[in-house]
Coordinates of C-alpha atoms in Angstrom, one line a residue:
M914 CA 28.4 139.3 186.7
L915 CA 31.4 140.9 188.5
L916 CA 34.7 139.2 187.9
L917 CA 37.2 139.6 190.7
P918 CA 40.9 138.6 190.7
S919 CA 42.0 136.0 193.3
A920 CA 43.0 137.5 196.7
A921 CA 46.6 137.3 197.9
D922 CA 47.4 135.0 200.9
G923 CA 46.2 136.6 204.1
Q924 CA 44.2 139.3 202.4
G925 CA 40.6 139.7 201.5
T926 CA 38.6 141.5 198.9
A927 CA 36.6 144.5 200.1
I928 CA 33.1 145.1 198.5
T929 CA 31.4 148.4 199.1
H930 CA 27.6 148.3 199.1
A931 CA 25.7 151.4 198.1
L932 CA 23.9 151.5 201.4
T933 CA 23.8 153.8 204.4
S934 CA 25.4 151.1 206.6
A935 CA 29.1 150.8 207.1
S936 CA 31.3 148.8 204.7
T937 CA 31.8 145.2 205.4
L938 CA 34.8 143.0 204.6
C939 CA 34.2 139.5 203.3
Q940 CA 36.2 136.6 201.7
V941 CA 35.5 135.9 198.1
E942 CA 36.6 132.6 196.5
P943 CA 37.2 132.9 192.7
V944 CA 35.4 130.2 190.7
G945 CA 34.1 129.5 187.2
R946 CA 35.6 128.8 183.8
W947 CA 37.3 132.3 183.6
F948 CA 39.2 131.6 186.8
E949 CA 40.2 128.2 185.4
A950 CA 41.6 129.8 182.3
F951 CA 43.5 132.3 184.4
V952 CA 45.1 129.5 186.5
K953 CA 46.1 127.7 183.3
R954 CA 47.7 130.9 181.9
R955 CA 49.5 131.5 185.2
N956 CA 50.9 128.0 185.4
R957 CA 52.3 128.3 181.8
N958 CA 53.5 131.9 182.4
A959 CA 51.4 133.0 179.4
S960 CA 49.5 136.2 178.9
A961 CA 45.9 136.3 177.9
S962 CA 46.8 137.6 174.4
F963 CA 49.2 134.7 174.0
Q964 CA 46.5 132.2 174.9
E965 CA 44.2 133.9 172.4
L966 CA 46.8 133.6 169.6
E967 CA 47.3 130.0 170.4
D968 CA 43.6 129.2 170.3
K969 CA 43.3 131.1 167.0
K970 CA 46.2 129.1 165.6
E971 CA 44.6 125.8 166.6
L972 CA 41.3 126.9 165.1
S973 CA 43.0 128.0 161.9
E974 CA 44.8 124.6 161.6
E975 CA 41.5 122.8 162.1
S976 CA 39.8 125.0 159.5
E977 CA 42.7 124.4 157.1
D978 CA 42.3 120.7 157.4
E979 CA 38.5 121.0 156.9
E980 CA 39.0 123.2 153.9
L981 CA 41.8 121.1 152.4
Q982 CA 40.8 120.1 148.8
L983 CA 42.6 117.2 147.3
E984 CA 43.6 117.4 143.6
E985 CA 42.8 114.1 141.8
F986 CA 45.9 112.8 140.0
P987 CA 44.7 112.0 136.5
M988 CA 47.5 109.4 135.9
L989 CA 46.9 107.6 139.2
K990 CA 45.4 104.4 137.7
T991 CA 48.1 104.1 135.1
L992 CA 51.0 104.1 137.6
D993 CA 53.3 101.0 137.7
P994 CA 53.7 99.9 141.4
K995 CA 57.1 98.4 140.5
D996 CA 58.3 101.9 139.5
W997 CA 57.0 103.6 142.6
K998 CA 60.3 105.4 143.3
N999 CA 59.8 107.6 140.2
Q1000 CA 56.3 108.7 141.1
D1001 CA 55.3 112.1 142.6
H1002 CA 54.2 111.0 146.1
Y1003 CA 52.4 114.4 146.8
A1004 CA 50.4 114.2 143.5
V1005 CA 49.5 110.6 144.3
L1006 CA 47.9 111.6 147.6
G1007 CA 46.2 114.6 146.0
L1008 CA 48.6 117.1 147.7
G1009 CA 50.4 118.3 144.6
H1010 CA 49.3 121.9 145.2
V1011 CA 50.6 121.9 148.8
R1012 CA 53.7 119.7 148.5
Y1013 CA 56.4 120.2 151.1
K1014 CA 54.2 122.7 153.1
A1015 CA 51.7 119.9 153.9
T1016 CA 51.4 119.1 157.6
Q1017 CA 51.4 115.5 158.9
R1018 CA 47.7 116.0 159.8
Q1019 CA 47.0 116.9 156.2
I1020 CA 49.0 113.9 154.9
K1021 CA 47.1 111.6 157.1
A1022 CA 43.7 113.0 156.1
A1023 CA 44.7 112.8 152.4
H1024 CA 45.7 109.2 152.8
K1025 CA 42.5 108.3 154.6
A1026 CA 40.5 109.9 151.8
M1027 CA 42.4 108.1 149.1
V1028 CA 41.9 104.7 150.9
L1029 CA 38.2 105.3 151.2
K1030 CA 38.0 106.0 147.5
H1031 CA 40.5 103.6 145.9
H1032 CA 40.8 100.6 148.2
P1033 CA 40.6 97.4 146.2
D1034 CA 37.6 96.1 148.3
K1035 CA 35.7 99.3 147.5
R1036 CA 36.4 99.1 143.8
K1037 CA 35.7 95.4 143.8
A1038 CA 32.3 95.9 145.3
A1039 CA 31.6 98.5 142.6
G1040 CA 32.4 95.9 139.9
E1041 CA 35.8 97.3 138.9
P1042 CA 38.4 94.7 137.9
I1043 CA 41.2 94.4 140.5
K1044 CA 44.8 93.2 139.8
E1045 CA 46.1 90.5 142.0
G1046 CA 48.9 91.0 144.6
D1047 CA 51.0 94.2 144.6
N1048 CA 50.3 94.9 140.9
D1049 CA 47.3 97.1 141.7
Y1050 CA 47.8 100.9 141.6
F1051 CA 46.7 101.1 145.2
T1052 CA 50.2 100.0 146.1
C1053 CA 51.4 103.4 144.9
I1054 CA 49.1 105.1 147.4
T1055 CA 50.5 103.0 150.2
K1056 CA 54.1 103.7 149.1
A1057 CA 53.4 107.4 148.9
Y1058 CA 52.0 107.5 152.5
E1059 CA 54.9 105.4 153.7
M1060 CA 57.4 107.9 152.3
L1061 CA 55.6 111.1 153.4
S1062 CA 54.7 109.9 156.9
D1063 CA 58.3 109.2 157.8
P1064 CA 60.2 112.5 158.4
V1065 CA 63.5 111.1 157.3
K1066 CA 62.1 109.6 154.1
R1067 CA 60.1 112.7 153.4
R1068 CA 63.1 114.9 153.7
A1069 CA 65.0 112.6 151.2
F1070 CA 62.1 112.9 148.7
N1071 CA 61.7 116.7 149.3
S1072 CA 65.4 117.1 148.4
V1073 CA 64.7 115.7 144.9
D1074 CA 61.3 117.2 144.4
P1075 CA 60.5 116.8 140.7
T1076 CA 58.7 120.1 140.6
F1077 CA 61.6 122.2 142.0
D1078 CA 63.3 124.5 139.5
N1079 CA 67.1 124.2 139.8
S1080 CA 67.8 126.7 137.1
V1081 CA 70.1 129.7 137.7
P1082 CA 69.6 133.0 135.9
S1083 CA 72.4 134.2 133.8
K1084 CA 73.9 137.7 134.0
S1085 CA 72.3 138.8 130.7
E1086 CA 68.8 137.8 131.9
A1087 CA 69.0 140.2 134.9
K1088 CA 70.5 143.1 133.1
D1089 CA 67.4 145.4 133.3
N1090 CA 65.2 143.7 135.9
F1091 CA 67.6 142.3 138.6
F1092 CA 65.1 142.1 141.5
E1093 CA 62.3 140.5 139.5
V1094 CA 64.6 137.8 138.2
F1095 CA 66.7 137.0 141.3
S1096 CA 64.2 137.5 144.1
P1097 CA 62.0 134.4 143.4
V1098 CA 65.2 132.3 142.8
F1099 CA 66.6 133.1 146.2
E1100 CA 63.2 132.7 147.7
R1101 CA 62.7 129.1 146.5
N1102 CA 66.3 128.1 147.3
S1103 CA 66.0 129.3 150.9
R1104 CA 63.9 126.2 151.7
W1105 CA 67.2 124.2 151.8
S1106 CA 68.8 126.3 154.5
N1107 CA 69.5 124.7 157.9
K1108 CA 69.4 128.2 159.4
K1109 CA 66.1 130.0 159.9
N1110 CA 65.4 133.6 159.2
V1111 CA 67.0 133.6 155.8
P1112 CA 67.7 137.2 154.7
K1113 CA 65.8 138.6 151.8
L1114 CA 67.3 140.1 148.6
G1115 CA 65.7 143.4 149.4
D1116 CA 65.3 146.3 147.0
M1117 CA 67.2 149.4 145.9
N1118 CA 66.5 151.1 149.2
S1119 CA 68.3 148.4 151.3
S1120 CA 71.2 149.6 153.3
F1121 CA 74.8 148.5 152.5
E1122 CA 74.9 146.5 155.8
D1123 CA 71.8 144.5 154.8
V1124 CA 73.2 143.8 151.3
D1125 CA 76.6 142.7 152.8
A1126 CA 74.8 140.5 155.3
F1127 CA 72.7 138.9 152.5
Y1128 CA 75.7 138.0 150.4
S1129 CA 77.7 136.8 153.5
F1130 CA 74.8 134.4 154.3
W1131 CA 74.6 133.0 150.8
Y1132 CA 78.3 132.7 150.3
N1133 CA 78.4 130.5 153.5
F1134 CA 75.1 128.8 152.7
D1135 CA 74.5 125.7 154.9
S1136 CA 72.2 123.4 153.0
W1137 CA 70.4 120.3 154.4
R1138 CA 69.6 119.0 150.9
E1139 CA 70.8 115.4 150.4
F1140 CA 70.4 112.9 147.6
S1141 CA 69.9 109.5 149.3
Y1142 CA 66.6 109.1 147.5
L1143 CA 68.5 108.7 144.2
D1144 CA 70.6 105.8 145.3
E1145 CA 70.7 103.3 142.5
E1146 CA 71.6 100.3 144.7
E1147 CA 69.6 99.3 147.8
K1148 CA 71.8 97.8 150.5
E1149 CA 68.9 95.8 151.9
K1150 CA 69.0 93.6 148.7
A1151 CA 72.7 92.7 149.3
E1152 CA 73.3 89.0 149.9
C1153 CA 76.3 89.4 152.2
R1154 CA 78.1 92.0 154.4
D1155 CA 80.8 92.6 151.8
E1156 CA 78.3 93.4 149.1
R1157 CA 76.4 95.7 151.5
R1158 CA 79.6 97.6 152.3
W1159 CA 80.3 97.9 148.6
I1160 CA 76.9 99.3 147.9
E1161 CA 77.2 101.8 150.8
K1162 CA 80.5 102.9 149.5
Q1163 CA 79.1 103.5 146.0
N1164 CA 76.1 105.3 147.4
R1165 CA 78.2 107.6 149.5
A1166 CA 80.4 108.5 146.6
T1167 CA 77.4 109.3 144.4
R1168 CA 75.7 111.4 147.1
A1169 CA 79.0 113.4 147.7
Q1170 CA 79.3 114.1 144.0
R1171 CA 75.6 115.3 143.8
K1172 CA 76.1 117.4 146.9
K1173 CA 79.2 119.0 145.4
E1174 CA 77.2 119.8 142.2
E1175 CA 74.4 121.4 144.3
M1176 CA 76.8 123.6 146.2
N1177 CA 78.4 124.7 142.9
R1178 CA 74.9 125.6 141.6
I1179 CA 74.3 127.8 144.7
R1180 CA 77.7 129.4 144.3
T1181 CA 77.0 130.2 140.7
L1182 CA 73.7 131.8 141.6
V1183 CA 75.3 134.0 144.3
D1184 CA 78.2 135.0 142.0
N1185 CA 75.8 136.0 139.2
A1186 CA 73.6 138.0 141.6
Y1187 CA 76.6 139.8 143.1
S1188 CA 77.9 140.7 139.6
C1189 CA 74.6 142.1 138.5
D1190 CA 73.4 143.7 141.7
P1191 CA 72.7 147.5 141.0
R1192 CA 73.2 148.3 144.6
I1193 CA 76.9 147.2 144.4
K1194 CA 77.4 149.3 141.3
K1195 CA 75.7 152.2 143.0
T1196 CA 78.1 152.0 145.9
V1197 CA 81.0 152.1 143.6
S1198 CA 79.6 155.1 141.7
T1199 CA 78.8 157.0 144.9
Q1200 CA 82.3 156.6 146.2
C1201 CA 83.6 157.8 142.8
S1202 CA 81.3 160.9 142.9
M1203 CA 82.5 161.9 146.4
T1204 CA 86.1 161.6 145.2
L1205 CA 85.3 163.6 142.1
V1206 CA 84.0 166.5 144.2
N1207 CA 87.2 166.6 146.3
N1208 CA 89.7 165.8 143.6
P1209 CA 88.5 165.3 140.0
T1210 CA 91.8 163.9 138.8
T1211 CA 91.5 160.9 141.0
C1212 CA 88.0 159.7 140.0
Q1213 CA 89.2 156.9 137.8
H1214 CA 91.6 155.8 140.5
S1215 CA 88.8 155.8 143.1
K1216 CA 86.5 153.8 140.9
R1217 CA 89.2 151.2 140.4
L1218 CA 89.9 151.2 144.1
S1219 CA 86.2 150.6 145.0
F1220 CA 86.1 147.8 142.5
L1221 CA 89.2 146.2 144.1
I1222 CA 87.6 146.5 147.6
L1223 CA 84.5 144.7 146.4
K1224 CA 86.6 142.0 144.7
Q1225 CA 88.6 141.6 147.9
R1226 CA 85.4 141.2 150.0
Q1227 CA 84.3 138.5 147.6
A1228 CA 87.7 136.8 147.7
E1229 CA 87.6 136.8 151.5
L1230 CA 84.2 135.1 151.5
E1231 CA 85.5 132.6 149.0
A1232 CA 88.7 132.0 151.1
A1233 CA 86.6 131.4 154.3
R1234 CA 84.5 128.8 152.4
L1235 CA 87.5 127.1 151.0
A1236 CA 89.2 127.0 154.5
K1237 CA 86.1 125.4 156.0
E1238 CA 86.1 122.8 153.2
K1239 CA 89.8 122.2 153.7
E1240 CA 89.4 121.7 157.4
E1241 CA 86.6 119.2 156.9
E1242 CA 88.6 117.4 154.2
E1243 CA 91.6 117.2 156.6
V1244 CA 89.5 115.6 159.3
R1245 CA 88.1 113.1 156.8
Q1246 CA 91.6 112.3 155.5
Q1247 CA 92.9 111.8 159.1
A1248 CA 90.0 109.3 159.8
L1249 CA 90.7 107.5 156.6
L1250 CA 94.4 107.4 157.4
A1251 CA 93.8 106.0 160.9
K1252 CA 91.5 103.3 159.4
K1253 CA 94.1 102.5 156.8
E1254 CA 96.8 102.1 159.3
K1255 CA 94.6 99.9 161.5
D1256 CA 93.8 97.7 158.5
I1257 CA 97.6 97.4 157.6
Q1258 CA 98.3 96.4 161.2
K1259 CA 95.6 93.8 161.1
K1260 CA 96.9 92.4 157.9
A1261 CA 100.5 92.4 159.1
I1262 CA 99.5 90.5 162.3
K1263 CA 97.5 88.0 160.2
R1264 CA 100.5 87.5 157.9
E1265 CA 102.9 86.9 160.8
R1266 CA 100.5 84.5 162.5
Q1267 CA 100.3 82.4 159.3
K1268 CA 104.0 82.6 158.9
L1269 CA 104.5 81.2 162.5
R1270 CA 102.1 78.3 161.8
N1271 CA 103.9 77.5 158.6
S1272 CA 107.3 77.6 160.2
C1273 CA 106.2 75.2 163.0
K1274 CA 104.6 73.0 160.4
T1275 CA 107.8 72.9 158.4
W1276 CA 109.6 71.5 161.5
N1277 CA 106.8 69.1 162.1
H1278 CA 106.0 71.0 165.3
F1279 CA 109.3 69.9 166.7
S1280 CA 108.2 66.4 167.7
D1281 CA 107.7 63.0 166.3
N1282 CA 105.0 62.0 168.8
E1283 CA 101.5 62.6 167.7
A1284 CA 100.2 63.7 171.2
E1285 CA 103.1 66.2 171.6
R1286 CA 102.5 67.6 168.1
V1287 CA 98.8 68.3 169.0
K1288 CA 99.9 69.9 172.2
M1289 CA 102.4 72.1 170.4
M1290 CA 99.8 73.1 167.9
E1291 CA 97.6 74.3 170.7
E1292 CA 100.4 76.3 172.2
V1293 CA 101.2 77.9 168.8
E1294 CA 97.6 79.0 168.5
K1295 CA 97.8 80.5 172.0
L1296 CA 100.9 82.4 170.9
C1297 CA 99.1 83.7 167.8
D1298 CA 96.2 85.0 169.9
R1299 CA 98.3 86.7 172.6
L1300 CA 101.5 88.0 171.0
E1301 CA 101.8 91.5 169.6
L1302 CA 103.1 92.2 166.1
A1303 CA 106.7 93.0 167.2
S1304 CA 106.9 89.8 169.2
L1305 CA 105.6 87.7 166.3
Q1306 CA 108.0 89.2 163.9
C1307 CA 111.0 88.6 166.2
L1308 CA 109.9 85.0 166.8
N1309 CA 109.4 84.3 163.0
E1310 CA 112.8 85.8 162.2
T1311 CA 114.4 83.5 164.8
L1312 CA 112.6 80.4 163.4
T1313 CA 113.5 81.2 159.7
S1314 CA 117.2 82.1 160.3
S1315 CA 118.3 79.4 162.8
T1316 CA 118.4 75.7 163.2
K1317 CA 115.6 73.4 164.5
E1318 CA 117.1 73.2 168.0
V1319 CA 117.5 77.0 168.3
G1320 CA 114.1 77.6 166.9
K1321 CA 112.5 75.1 169.3
A1322 CA 114.2 76.7 172.3
A1323 CA 113.0 80.2 171.2
L1324 CA 109.5 78.9 170.8
E1325 CA 109.4 77.1 174.1
K1326 CA 110.8 80.2 175.8
Q1327 CA 108.0 82.3 174.4
I1328 CA 105.4 79.7 175.3
G1329 CA 106.7 79.6 178.9
E1330 CA 106.4 83.4 179.2
I1331 CA 102.8 83.4 177.9
N1332 CA 101.8 80.5 180.2
E1333 CA 103.4 82.3 183.1
Q1334 CA 101.3 85.5 182.3
I1335 CA 98.2 83.4 182.1
R1336 CA 98.9 81.7 185.4
E1337 CA 99.5 85.0 187.2
K1338 CA 96.3 86.4 185.8
E1339 CA 94.3 83.4 186.9
E1340 CA 95.8 83.5 190.4
A1341 CA 94.9 87.2 190.7
E1342 CA 91.3 86.5 189.5
L1343 CA 91.1 83.6 192.0
V1344 CA 92.2 85.8 194.9
C1345 CA 89.8 88.5 193.7
D1346 CA 86.9 86.0 193.6
K1347 CA 87.5 85.1 197.2
D1348 CA 87.5 88.8 198.3
P1349 CA 83.9 90.3 197.8
K1350 CA 85.3 93.9 197.9
C1351 CA 87.9 93.2 195.3
R1352 CA 85.4 91.4 193.1
E1353 CA 82.9 94.3 193.4
S1354 CA 85.7 96.8 192.6
T1355 CA 86.8 94.7 189.5
W1356 CA 83.3 94.5 188.2
G1357 CA 82.6 98.2 189.0
R1358 CA 85.6 99.7 187.4
G1359 CA 86.6 97.2 184.7
N1360 CA 87.1 98.9 181.4
G1361 CA 84.0 101.0 181.6
G1362 CA 85.5 104.0 183.5
K1363 CA 83.0 105.0 186.2
N1364 CA 81.6 102.8 189.0
W1365 CA 79.2 100.1 187.9
S1366 CA 76.7 98.8 190.4
E1367 CA 75.1 95.4 190.1
D1368 CA 71.9 97.0 188.9
D1369 CA 73.8 98.8 186.1
L1370 CA 75.5 95.6 185.1
Q1371 CA 72.2 93.8 184.9
L1372 CA 70.8 96.8 182.9
L1373 CA 73.7 96.6 180.5
I1374 CA 73.2 92.9 179.9
K1375 CA 69.5 93.6 179.2
A1376 CA 70.3 96.5 176.9
V1377 CA 72.9 94.5 174.9
N1378 CA 70.3 91.8 174.4
L1379 CA 67.6 94.4 173.5
F1380 CA 69.7 96.1 170.9
P1381 CA 71.5 93.4 168.9
A1382 CA 74.4 93.8 166.5
G1383 CA 73.3 95.7 163.4
T1384 CA 71.3 98.4 165.2
N1385 CA 72.2 101.9 164.0
S1386 CA 74.5 103.7 166.4
R1387 CA 74.2 100.6 168.6
W1388 CA 76.4 101.6 171.5
E1389 CA 75.2 105.2 171.6
V1390 CA 71.6 103.8 171.8
I1391 CA 72.6 101.4 174.6
A1392 CA 74.3 104.2 176.5
N1393 CA 71.2 106.4 176.1
Y1394 CA 69.0 103.6 177.2
M1395 CA 71.1 103.1 180.4
N1396 CA 71.1 106.8 181.2
I1397 CA 67.3 106.8 181.0
H1398 CA 66.6 103.7 183.0
S1399 CA 69.5 103.6 185.5
S1400 CA 68.8 104.5 189.1
S1401 CA 72.4 105.3 189.9
G1402 CA 72.3 108.7 188.1
V1403 CA 75.7 108.1 186.5
K1404 CA 75.9 109.2 182.9
R1405 CA 77.5 106.6 180.6
T1406 CA 79.1 107.3 177.2
A1407 CA 79.3 104.9 174.3
K1408 CA 83.0 104.4 175.1
D1409 CA 82.2 103.4 178.7
V1410 CA 79.5 100.9 177.6
I1411 CA 81.8 99.3 175.0
G1412 CA 84.6 98.9 177.5
K1413 CA 82.4 97.3 180.1
A1414 CA 80.7 95.0 177.6
K1415 CA 84.1 93.7 176.5
S1416 CA 85.2 93.1 180.1
L1417 CA 81.9 91.2 180.8
Q1418 CA 82.6 89.0 177.8
K1419 CA 86.0 88.0 179.3
L1420 CA 84.4 87.2 182.7
D1421 CA 84.4 83.6 183.9
P1422 CA 80.9 82.0 183.5
H1423 CA 80.7 81.6 187.3
Q1424 CA 81.0 85.4 187.7
K1425 CA 78.3 86.0 185.1
D1426 CA 76.0 83.6 187.0
D1427 CA 76.8 85.5 190.2
I1428 CA 75.7 88.8 188.6
N1429 CA 72.4 87.2 187.4
K1430 CA 71.8 85.5 190.8
K1431 CA 72.2 88.7 192.7
A1432 CA 69.8 90.5 190.3
F1433 CA 67.3 87.6 190.8
D1434 CA 67.6 87.8 194.6
K1435 CA 67.0 91.5 194.5
F1436 CA 63.9 90.9 192.3
K1437 CA 62.6 88.4 194.9
K1438 CA 63.2 90.8 197.7
E1439 CA 61.4 93.7 196.0
H1440 CA 58.3 91.6 195.2
G1441 CA 58.4 89.5 198.4
V1442 CA 57.6 86.3 196.5
V1443 CA 59.7 83.2 196.0
P1444 CA 59.3 82.4 192.3
Q1445 CA 58.7 78.8 191.2
A1446 CA 61.2 78.3 188.4
D1447 CA 61.3 75.2 186.3
N1448 CA 64.3 73.5 184.7
A1449 CA 63.8 75.2 181.4
T1450 CA 66.5 77.5 180.0
P1451 CA 65.5 81.2 180.1
S1452 CA 65.5 83.1 176.9
E1453 CA 68.6 85.3 176.6
R1454 CA 66.8 88.1 174.8
F1455 CA 63.9 88.3 177.2
E1456 CA 65.5 87.2 180.5
A1457 CA 65.2 90.7 182.0
G1458 CA 61.7 92.0 183.0
P1459 CA 59.1 90.8 185.4
C1460 CA 56.7 87.9 184.6
T1461 CA 53.2 87.5 185.8
D1462 CA 53.7 84.3 187.7
F1463 CA 57.4 85.0 188.3
T1464 CA 58.4 82.0 186.1
P1465 CA 60.9 82.9 183.4
W1466 CA 59.7 82.5 179.8
T1467 CA 61.6 79.9 177.9
T1468 CA 62.9 80.4 174.3
E1469 CA 60.3 77.8 173.1
E1470 CA 57.4 79.6 174.9
Q1471 CA 58.5 82.9 173.4
K1472 CA 58.5 81.5 169.9
L1473 CA 55.1 79.9 170.5
L1474 CA 53.7 83.3 171.7
E1475 CA 55.1 85.2 168.8
Q1476 CA 53.7 82.7 166.3
A1477 CA 50.3 82.8 168.1
L1478 CA 50.2 86.6 167.9
K1479 CA 50.7 86.3 164.1
T1480 CA 48.2 83.5 163.7
Y1481 CA 45.4 85.3 165.6
P1482 CA 45.2 89.0 164.6
V1483 CA 43.5 91.7 166.6
N1484 CA 40.1 91.2 165.1
T1485 CA 40.0 87.5 166.1
P1486 CA 37.1 86.6 168.5
E1487 CA 38.4 85.3 171.9
R1488 CA 41.9 86.1 170.7
W1489 CA 43.8 85.8 174.0
E1490 CA 42.0 82.5 174.9
K1491 CA 43.3 81.0 171.6
I1492 CA 46.8 82.4 172.2
A1493 CA 46.9 80.9 175.7
D1494 CA 45.9 77.5 174.3
A1495 CA 48.7 77.7 171.8
V1496 CA 51.3 78.3 174.6
P1497 CA 51.2 75.3 176.9
G1498 CA 51.6 76.1 180.6
R1499 CA 50.6 79.7 180.2
T1500 CA 47.3 81.4 181.1
K1501 CA 45.5 84.2 179.3
K1502 CA 46.7 86.6 181.9
D1503 CA 50.3 85.5 181.5
C1504 CA 50.2 86.0 177.7
M1505 CA 48.6 89.4 177.9
K1506 CA 51.1 90.7 180.4
R1507 CA 54.0 89.2 178.5
Y1508 CA 52.7 91.0 175.4
K1509 CA 52.5 94.3 177.3
E1510 CA 56.1 93.8 178.5
L1511 CA 57.3 93.3 174.9
V1512 CA 55.4 96.4 173.7
E1513 CA 57.0 98.5 176.4
M1514 CA 60.4 97.0 175.5
V1515 CA 59.9 97.9 171.9
K1516 CA 58.8 101.4 172.8
A1517 CA 61.8 101.9 175.0
K1518 CA 64.0 100.7 172.2
K1519 CA 62.5 103.1 169.7
A1520 CA 62.7 106.0 172.2
A1521 CA 66.4 105.4 172.8
Q1522 CA 67.1 105.2 169.1
E1523 CA 65.1 108.3 168.3
Q1524 CA 66.9 110.3 171.0
V1525 CA 70.3 109.3 169.6
L1526 CA 69.1 110.2 166.1
N1527 CA 67.9 113.6 167.2
A1528 CA 71.2 114.2 169.0
S1529 CA 73.2 113.4 165.9
R1530 CA 70.9 115.7 163.8
A1531 CA 71.4 118.5 166.3
K1532 CA 75.2 118.1 166.1
K1533 CA 75.0 118.4 162.3

């Protein structure tokens, strides 16, 4: 079969026949699986050799998975499920010989094999006694897969791998066989490096530049190793927020101490290697020999000078490392100082507010009439909420150092000023409400920086409900979610989102209703249908998102749907008919579409969180 390349546009392919007649020109259309492979390579800008290497890589991975032999853990059946944190997860899954080099595909295959062999139902059918609840050793297999299938948890476990050798060779051990002693040590510690292409120790033939680059890399070693797996306290078990914060503080301090010890271990390793390296000594002796040829009397001086040069180089590397640590410490101290000052400010304001309340209480709120006292108490609370620290201190000083009449006059003056400010603000908002352009400008610019369209405002409300308080990096996740789903193309930062959310909280309820009403009108216009809404109150968490019959799902309906999904699992016959029966007023189609909406919502939430997490890792 003759394979021809595709002809260029406007050109043909000439075929010469071994005949006595003249040559003829004809159009040839390339077809077949070889042409299909060519098109795929062209679209990917890949050569044929690259495609072959990729195919071989896929085949090798598949063959590795097929050839993977699991090592049975002899102590598996004796493991205590309550002590799962101290078990070797790789050994439990039979991957003790592969360990951190195991791929996710291999981990999944190993877990499947262990489940088929050790599942309680399998063993029960074979007549083996089974422990009730989570006391069976099969729980250890589940925990091992849970740890190793999650990249974050797996990295935490890999950092404290029980089989890893943390020992550092001493100078005396490497006196005669430097490379045999230190090469494997640097090789196994290179797995902790954040940077790829870790330089090798080399041999006696390595150039001085390679040796210098090696020690420069290790003196500035950037390690990803962390010790969160060894946390003694779990913050999830805390009963309140204060206890959770205390646990986090204790864990952070313990991790920092272990990290410091780890970096000291690496530093000791590099110092010992540098002191024993025969190539460094050879450099010194070479310089001394060259000096001896030129001037024999200065050999000792040259040797001393070379030694000082090497020590200076080592000191420079140490100084660079210390400078970097000092800079990081200064940034941390500045953050702590700013937080401390903020806490002092909050405590001072709280103290002055209480002092103002007590002063007014001492003077019986400057009135003998019960109604007037209640009104004065309300005005005092208004002052506490709106006055700054300096104003509160000045007012408290006046109340404590003057008579009742003077104190009352100062208090009423301050109340009058605050009420005047409130009245002016309300009048401005009223004027702005009557002017659509002004209202749109106020909503659009608020405290969020860039222009905010009505679609963006509705998307922000949806995102705030979708990612409730307590979500990790909540405002970064909300900003990322908006950047993905917004049609305006404007990129929002976490600061923009926080500012706009705060301004929306201060809006009048009528303005919020106006935002929701415009969004609902747009929804009707896009779908060309007038929805039939009942008098039920829509769920705040699920108010955004299309419904099948265009009727909002109420909070009660949402709870019934969630309970029905738990009651009737996936393998239940006629599952959706039973779920629809459990939710009055909703059909099978309604429930299925609502479930799909919730799944998409959860996927979007996880995608936004994952993107923020990846961005934070990249910064580190």
